[in-house]
Coordinates of C-alpha atoms in Angstrom, one line a residue:
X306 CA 8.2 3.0 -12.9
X307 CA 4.6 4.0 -12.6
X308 CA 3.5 6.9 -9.9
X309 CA 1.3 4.4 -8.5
X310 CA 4.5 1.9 -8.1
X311 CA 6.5 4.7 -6.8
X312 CA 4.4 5.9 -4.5
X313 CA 3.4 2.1 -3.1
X314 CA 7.2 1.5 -2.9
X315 CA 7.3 4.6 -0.5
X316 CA 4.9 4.1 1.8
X317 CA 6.3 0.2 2.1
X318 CA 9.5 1.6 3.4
X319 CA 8.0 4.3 5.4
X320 CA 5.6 1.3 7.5
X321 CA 8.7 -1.4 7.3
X322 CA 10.5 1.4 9.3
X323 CA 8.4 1.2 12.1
X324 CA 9.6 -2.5 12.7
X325 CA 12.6 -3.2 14.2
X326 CA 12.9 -7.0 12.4
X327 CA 11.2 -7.8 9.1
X328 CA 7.7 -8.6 9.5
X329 CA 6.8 -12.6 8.8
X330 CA 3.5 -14.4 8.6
X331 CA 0.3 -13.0 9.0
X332 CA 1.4 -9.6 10.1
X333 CA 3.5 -9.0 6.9
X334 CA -0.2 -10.1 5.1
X335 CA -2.0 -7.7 7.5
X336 CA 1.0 -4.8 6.2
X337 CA 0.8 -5.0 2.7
X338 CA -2.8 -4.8 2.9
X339 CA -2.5 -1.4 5.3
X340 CA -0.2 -0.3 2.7
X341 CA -2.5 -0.9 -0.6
X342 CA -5.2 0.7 1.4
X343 CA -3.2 3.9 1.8
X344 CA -1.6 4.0 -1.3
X345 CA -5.1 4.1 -3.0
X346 CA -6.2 6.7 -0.3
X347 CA -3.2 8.9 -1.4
X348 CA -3.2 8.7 -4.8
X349 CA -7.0 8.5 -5.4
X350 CA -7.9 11.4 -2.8
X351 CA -10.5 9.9 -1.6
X352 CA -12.3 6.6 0.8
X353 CA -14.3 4.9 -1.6
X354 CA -13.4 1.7 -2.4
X355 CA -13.4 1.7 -6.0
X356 CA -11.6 4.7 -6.4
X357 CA -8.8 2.9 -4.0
X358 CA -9.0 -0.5 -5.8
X359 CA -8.2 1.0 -9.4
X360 CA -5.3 3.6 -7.8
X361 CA -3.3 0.1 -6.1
X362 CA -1.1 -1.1 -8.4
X363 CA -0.9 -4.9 -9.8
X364 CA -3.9 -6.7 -10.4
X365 CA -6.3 -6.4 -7.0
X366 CA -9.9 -5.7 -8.9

């Protein structure tokens, strides 16, 4: 498995945690994006979108 994939996988489970029920519907949507935003953040070192975009894994460009 790739960093990037490990490290998305991580930070899923970390902000699932917070919930005590599985998030559904719109907020599960509004997750996964917080979670591809800070995986990019982490791994990229840095705010700019581009940099984020190409750090996310699967195919987001």
């Amino acid at each position: 498995m790739s960093d990037s994939r490990q490290a998305h996988r991580a930070i899923k489970q970390a902000v699932k945690q917070l919930y005590p029920e599985e998030p559904r519907g719109n907020l599960a949507r509004h997750l996964d994006t917080l979670v591809n935003m800070v995986t990019g953040i982490v791994l990229g070192k840095s705010c700019q979108l581009p940099k984020l975009a190409s750090k996310i894994p699967g195919d987001v460009h």
